[in-house]
PDB file of C-alpha atoms in Angstrom:
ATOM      1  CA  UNK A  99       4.044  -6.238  -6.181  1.00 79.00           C
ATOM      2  CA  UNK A 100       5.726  -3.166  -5.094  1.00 84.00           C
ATOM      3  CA  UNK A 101       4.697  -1.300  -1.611  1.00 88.00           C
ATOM      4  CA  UNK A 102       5.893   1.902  -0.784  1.00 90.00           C
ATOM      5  CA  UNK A 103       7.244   2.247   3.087  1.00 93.00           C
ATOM      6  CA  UNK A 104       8.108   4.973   5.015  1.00 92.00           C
ATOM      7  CA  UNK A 105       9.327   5.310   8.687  1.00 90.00           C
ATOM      8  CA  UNK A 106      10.117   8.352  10.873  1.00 90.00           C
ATOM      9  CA  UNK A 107      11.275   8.956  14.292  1.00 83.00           C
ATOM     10  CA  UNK A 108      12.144  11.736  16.496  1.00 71.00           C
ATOM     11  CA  UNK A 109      15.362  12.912  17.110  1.00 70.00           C
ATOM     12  CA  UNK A 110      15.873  12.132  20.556  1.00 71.00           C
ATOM     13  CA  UNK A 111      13.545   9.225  20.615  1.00 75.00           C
ATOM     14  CA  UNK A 112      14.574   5.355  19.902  1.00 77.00           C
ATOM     15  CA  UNK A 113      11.023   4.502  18.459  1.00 87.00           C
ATOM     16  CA  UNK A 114      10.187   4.314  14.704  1.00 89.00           C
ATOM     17  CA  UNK A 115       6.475   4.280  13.213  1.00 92.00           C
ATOM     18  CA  UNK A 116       5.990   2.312  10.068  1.00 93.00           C
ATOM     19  CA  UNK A 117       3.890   3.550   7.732  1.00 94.00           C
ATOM     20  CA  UNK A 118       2.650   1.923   4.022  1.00 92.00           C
ATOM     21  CA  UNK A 119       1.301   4.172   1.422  1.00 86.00           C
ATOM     22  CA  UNK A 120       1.037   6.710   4.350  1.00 85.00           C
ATOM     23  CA  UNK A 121      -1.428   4.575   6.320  1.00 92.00           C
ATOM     24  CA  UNK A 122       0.316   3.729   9.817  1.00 94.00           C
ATOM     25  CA  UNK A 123       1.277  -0.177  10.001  1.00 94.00           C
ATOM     26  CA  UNK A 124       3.196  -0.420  13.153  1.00 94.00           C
ATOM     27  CA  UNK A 125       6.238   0.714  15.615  1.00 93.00           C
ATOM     28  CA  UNK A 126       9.640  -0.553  16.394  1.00 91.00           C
ATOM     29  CA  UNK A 127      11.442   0.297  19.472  1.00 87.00           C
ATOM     30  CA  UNK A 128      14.555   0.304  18.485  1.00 69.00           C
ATOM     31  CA  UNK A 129      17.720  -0.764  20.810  1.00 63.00           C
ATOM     32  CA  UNK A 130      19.847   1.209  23.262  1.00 59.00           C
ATOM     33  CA  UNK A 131      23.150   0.050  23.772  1.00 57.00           C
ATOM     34  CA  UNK A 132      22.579  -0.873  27.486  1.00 62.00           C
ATOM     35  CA  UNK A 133      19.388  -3.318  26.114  1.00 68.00           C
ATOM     36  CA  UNK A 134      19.124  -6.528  25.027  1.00 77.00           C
ATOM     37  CA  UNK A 135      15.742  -6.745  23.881  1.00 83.00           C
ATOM     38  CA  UNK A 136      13.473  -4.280  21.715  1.00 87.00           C
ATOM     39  CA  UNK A 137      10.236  -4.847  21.165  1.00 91.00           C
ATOM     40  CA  UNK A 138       7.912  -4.227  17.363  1.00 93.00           C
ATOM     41  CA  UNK A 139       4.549  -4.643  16.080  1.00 94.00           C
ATOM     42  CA  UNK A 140       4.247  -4.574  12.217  1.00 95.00           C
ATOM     43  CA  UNK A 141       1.691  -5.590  10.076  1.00 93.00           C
ATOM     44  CA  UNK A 142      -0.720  -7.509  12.564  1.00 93.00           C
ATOM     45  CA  UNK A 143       2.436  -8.880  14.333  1.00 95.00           C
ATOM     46  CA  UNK A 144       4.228  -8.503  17.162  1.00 96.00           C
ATOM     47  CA  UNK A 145       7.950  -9.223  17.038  1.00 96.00           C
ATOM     48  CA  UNK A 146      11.055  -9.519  19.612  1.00 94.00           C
ATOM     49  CA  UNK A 147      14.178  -8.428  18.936  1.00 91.00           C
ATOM     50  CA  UNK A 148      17.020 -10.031  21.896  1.00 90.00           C
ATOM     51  CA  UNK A 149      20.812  -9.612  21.591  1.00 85.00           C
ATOM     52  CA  UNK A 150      23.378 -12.366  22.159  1.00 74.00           C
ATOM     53  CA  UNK A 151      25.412  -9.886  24.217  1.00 66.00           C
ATOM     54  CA  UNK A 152      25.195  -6.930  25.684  1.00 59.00           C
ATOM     55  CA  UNK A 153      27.118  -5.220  23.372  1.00 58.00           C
ATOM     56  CA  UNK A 154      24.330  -6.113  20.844  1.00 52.00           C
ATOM     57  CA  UNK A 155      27.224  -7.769  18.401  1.00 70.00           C
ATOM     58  CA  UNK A 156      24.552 -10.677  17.728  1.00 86.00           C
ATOM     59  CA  UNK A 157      20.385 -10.605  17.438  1.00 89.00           C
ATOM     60  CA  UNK A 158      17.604 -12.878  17.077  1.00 93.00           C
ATOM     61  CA  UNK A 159      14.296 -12.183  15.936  1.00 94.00           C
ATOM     62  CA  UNK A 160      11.160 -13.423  17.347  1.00 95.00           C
ATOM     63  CA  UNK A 161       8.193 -13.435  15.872  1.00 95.00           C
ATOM     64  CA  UNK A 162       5.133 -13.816  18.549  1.00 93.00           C
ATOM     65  CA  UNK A 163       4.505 -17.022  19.353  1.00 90.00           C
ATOM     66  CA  UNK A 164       7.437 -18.825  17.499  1.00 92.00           C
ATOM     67  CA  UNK A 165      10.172 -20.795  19.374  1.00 92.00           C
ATOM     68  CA  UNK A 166      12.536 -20.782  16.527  1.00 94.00           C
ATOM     69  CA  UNK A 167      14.051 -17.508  15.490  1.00 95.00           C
ATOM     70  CA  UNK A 168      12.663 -15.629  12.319  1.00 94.00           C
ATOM     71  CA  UNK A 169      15.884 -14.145  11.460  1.00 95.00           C
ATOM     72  CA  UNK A 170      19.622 -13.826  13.206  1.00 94.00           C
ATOM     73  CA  UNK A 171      21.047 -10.741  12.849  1.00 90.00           C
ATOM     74  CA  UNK A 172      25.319 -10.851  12.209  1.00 89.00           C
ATOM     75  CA  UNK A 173      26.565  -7.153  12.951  1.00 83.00           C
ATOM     76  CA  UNK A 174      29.741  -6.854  11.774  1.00 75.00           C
ATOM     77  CA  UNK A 175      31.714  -4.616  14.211  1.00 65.00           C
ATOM     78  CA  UNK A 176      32.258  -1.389  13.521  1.00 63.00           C
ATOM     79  CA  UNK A 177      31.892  -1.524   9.454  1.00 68.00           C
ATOM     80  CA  UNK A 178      28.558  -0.323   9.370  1.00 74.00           C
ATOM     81  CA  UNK A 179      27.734  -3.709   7.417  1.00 84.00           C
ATOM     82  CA  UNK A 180      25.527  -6.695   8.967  1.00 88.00           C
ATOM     83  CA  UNK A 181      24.707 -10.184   7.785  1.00 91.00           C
ATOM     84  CA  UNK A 182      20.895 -10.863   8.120  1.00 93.00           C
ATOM     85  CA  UNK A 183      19.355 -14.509   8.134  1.00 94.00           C
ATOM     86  CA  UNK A 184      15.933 -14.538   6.982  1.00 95.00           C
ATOM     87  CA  UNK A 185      14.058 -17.513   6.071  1.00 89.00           C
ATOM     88  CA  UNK A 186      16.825 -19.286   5.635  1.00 91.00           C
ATOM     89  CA  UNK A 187      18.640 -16.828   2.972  1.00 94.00           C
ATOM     90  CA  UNK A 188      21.624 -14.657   3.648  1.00 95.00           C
ATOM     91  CA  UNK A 189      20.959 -10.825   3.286  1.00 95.00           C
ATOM     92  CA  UNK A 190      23.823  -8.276   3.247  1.00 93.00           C
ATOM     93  CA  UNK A 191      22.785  -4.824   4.733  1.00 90.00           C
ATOM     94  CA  UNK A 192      25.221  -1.990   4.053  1.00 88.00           C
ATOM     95  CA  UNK A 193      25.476   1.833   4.344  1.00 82.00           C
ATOM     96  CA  UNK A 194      25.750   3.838   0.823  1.00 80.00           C
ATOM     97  CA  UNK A 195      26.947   6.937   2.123  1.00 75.00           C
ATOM     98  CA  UNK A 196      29.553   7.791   5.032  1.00 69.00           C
ATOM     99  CA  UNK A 197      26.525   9.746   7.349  1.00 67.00           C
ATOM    100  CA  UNK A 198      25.073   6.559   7.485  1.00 68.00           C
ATOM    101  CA  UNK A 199      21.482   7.515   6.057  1.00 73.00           C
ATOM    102  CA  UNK A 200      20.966   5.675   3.268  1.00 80.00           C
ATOM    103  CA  UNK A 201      21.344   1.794   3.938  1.00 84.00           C
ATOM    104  CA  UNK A 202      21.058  -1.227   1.315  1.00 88.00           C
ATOM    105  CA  UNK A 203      19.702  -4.606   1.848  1.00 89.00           C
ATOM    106  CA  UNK A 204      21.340  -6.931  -0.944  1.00 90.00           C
ATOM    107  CA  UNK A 205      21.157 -11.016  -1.605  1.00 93.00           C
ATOM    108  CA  UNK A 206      23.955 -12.366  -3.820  1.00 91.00           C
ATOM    109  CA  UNK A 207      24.976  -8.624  -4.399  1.00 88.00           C
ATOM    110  CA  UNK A 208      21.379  -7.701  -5.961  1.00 89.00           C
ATOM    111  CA  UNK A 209      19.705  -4.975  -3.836  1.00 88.00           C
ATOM    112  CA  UNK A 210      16.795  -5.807  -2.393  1.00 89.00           C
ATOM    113  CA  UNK A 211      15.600  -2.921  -0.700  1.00 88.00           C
ATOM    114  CA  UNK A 212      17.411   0.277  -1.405  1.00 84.00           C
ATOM    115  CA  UNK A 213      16.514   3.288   1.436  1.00 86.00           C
ATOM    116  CA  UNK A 214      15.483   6.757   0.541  1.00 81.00           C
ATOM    117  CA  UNK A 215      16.330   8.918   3.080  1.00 72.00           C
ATOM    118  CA  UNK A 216      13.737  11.888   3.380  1.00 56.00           C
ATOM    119  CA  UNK A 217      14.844  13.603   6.404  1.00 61.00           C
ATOM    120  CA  UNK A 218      17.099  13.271   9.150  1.00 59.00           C
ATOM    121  CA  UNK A 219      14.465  11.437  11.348  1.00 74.00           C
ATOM    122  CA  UNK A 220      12.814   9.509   8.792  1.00 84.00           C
ATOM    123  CA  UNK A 221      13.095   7.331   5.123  1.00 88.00           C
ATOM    124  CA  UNK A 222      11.544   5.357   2.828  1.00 89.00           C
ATOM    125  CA  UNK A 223      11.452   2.676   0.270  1.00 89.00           C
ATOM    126  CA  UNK A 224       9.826   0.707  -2.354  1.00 86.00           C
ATOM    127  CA  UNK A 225       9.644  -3.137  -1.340  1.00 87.00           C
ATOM    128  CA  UNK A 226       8.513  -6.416  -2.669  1.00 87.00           C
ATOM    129  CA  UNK A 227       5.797  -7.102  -0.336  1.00 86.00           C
ATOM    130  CA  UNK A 228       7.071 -10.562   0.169  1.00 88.00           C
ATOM    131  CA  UNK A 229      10.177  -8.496   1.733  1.00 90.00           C
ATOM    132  CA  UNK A 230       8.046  -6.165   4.477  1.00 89.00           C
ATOM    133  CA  UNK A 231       9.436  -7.875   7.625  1.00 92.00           C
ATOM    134  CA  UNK A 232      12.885  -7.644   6.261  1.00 92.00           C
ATOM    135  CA  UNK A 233      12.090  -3.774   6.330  1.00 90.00           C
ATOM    136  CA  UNK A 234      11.250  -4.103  10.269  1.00 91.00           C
ATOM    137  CA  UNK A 235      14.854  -5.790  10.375  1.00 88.00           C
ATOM    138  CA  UNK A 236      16.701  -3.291   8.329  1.00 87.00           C
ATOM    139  CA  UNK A 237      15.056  -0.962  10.741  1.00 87.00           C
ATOM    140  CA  UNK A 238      16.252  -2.403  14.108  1.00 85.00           C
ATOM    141  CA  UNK A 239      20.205  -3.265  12.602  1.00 81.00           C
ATOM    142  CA  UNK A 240      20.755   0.461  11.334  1.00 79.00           C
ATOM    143  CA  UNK A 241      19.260   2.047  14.990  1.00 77.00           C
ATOM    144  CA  UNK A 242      22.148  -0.208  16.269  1.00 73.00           C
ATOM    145  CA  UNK A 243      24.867   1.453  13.804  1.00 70.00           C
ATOM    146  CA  UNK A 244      23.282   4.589  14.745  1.00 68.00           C
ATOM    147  CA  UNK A 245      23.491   4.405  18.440  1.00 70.00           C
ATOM    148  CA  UNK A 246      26.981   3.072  18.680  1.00 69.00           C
ATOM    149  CA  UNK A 247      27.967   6.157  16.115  1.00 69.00           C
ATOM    150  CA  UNK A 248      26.756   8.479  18.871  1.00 69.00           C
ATOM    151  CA  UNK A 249      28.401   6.891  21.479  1.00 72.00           C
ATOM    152  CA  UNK A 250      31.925   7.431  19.708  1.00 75.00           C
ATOM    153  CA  UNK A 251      30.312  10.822  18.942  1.00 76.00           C
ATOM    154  CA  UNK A 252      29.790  11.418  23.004  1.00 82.00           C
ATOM    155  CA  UNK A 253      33.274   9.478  23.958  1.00 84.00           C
ATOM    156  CA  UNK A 254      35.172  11.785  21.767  1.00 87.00           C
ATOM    157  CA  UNK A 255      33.524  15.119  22.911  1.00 88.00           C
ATOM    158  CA  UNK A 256      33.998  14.327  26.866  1.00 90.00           C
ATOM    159  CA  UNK A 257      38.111  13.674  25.704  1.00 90.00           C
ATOM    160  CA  UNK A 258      38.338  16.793  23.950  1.00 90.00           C
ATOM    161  CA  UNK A 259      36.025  18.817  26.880  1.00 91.00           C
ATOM    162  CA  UNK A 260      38.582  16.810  29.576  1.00 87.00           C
ATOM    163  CA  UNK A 261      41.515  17.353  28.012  1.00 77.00           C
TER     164      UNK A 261
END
């Protein structure tokens, strides 16, 4: 059945809480771009998020107490689009709009979960409960398209203020 999610952070902050049906269900601290590991607890469990690189191009998640990854996490440069491998399935996750605030999670080009964006800090969404964890995923792989966006956002100010 359906579940209705929401999520909200502050501006300057890199943690999200989860909430479903406005009752709070857990945090995500999302990534930096120096880090390689950020850390969640959803629904009862606690997860790990660690990047291949530094640069964060890869990701596997951990989910506590599991050797084998839950899900690998394919970002795909600088397209704003990532390839998500959950349970075995492929999941595409794309941006629908060039600010980057509403984000799609499709298999076989049938969306999945499909973001709501309700302010600039937060969102929600209707989900399949089977689908919450992929939620928690969706979560952590748009904070990374967010932070490198304002780091070409910073780069390009101190050219134009050195220039």
């Amino acid at each position: 059945f359906m579940v209705k999610f929401s999520w909200n952070k502050h501006f300057f902050s890199n943690t999200y809480t989860i909430a479903e049906n406005a009752e709070e269900r857990g945090h995500l601290k999302g990534n930096n771009i120096f880090s390689s590991t950020s850390e969640a607890t959803f629904m009862g469990n606690d997860y790990k998020f660690v990047s291949e690189h530094w640069y964060n191009q890869n990701a596997k998640v951990y989910k506590a107490g599991q050797t084998e990854p839950l899900a690998r996490i394919n970002f795909n440069g600088f397209t704003s689009k990532a390839e998500i491998i959950y349970n075995g399935k492929i999941y595409q996750l794309k941006f629908l709009n060039l600010w980057q605030s509403r984000w799609e999670i499709s298999k076989n080009e049938e969306p999945i979960i499909t973001s709501k964006k309700s302010s600039l800090s937060g969102g929600e969404a209707n989900i399949h409960e089977e689908y919450a964890e992929l939620l928690l995923i969706a979560l952590y792989t748009s904070n990374y398209f967010y932070s490198i966006g304002f780091m070409i956002i910073i780069i390009v100010v101190v050219i134009i203020i050195s220039s």
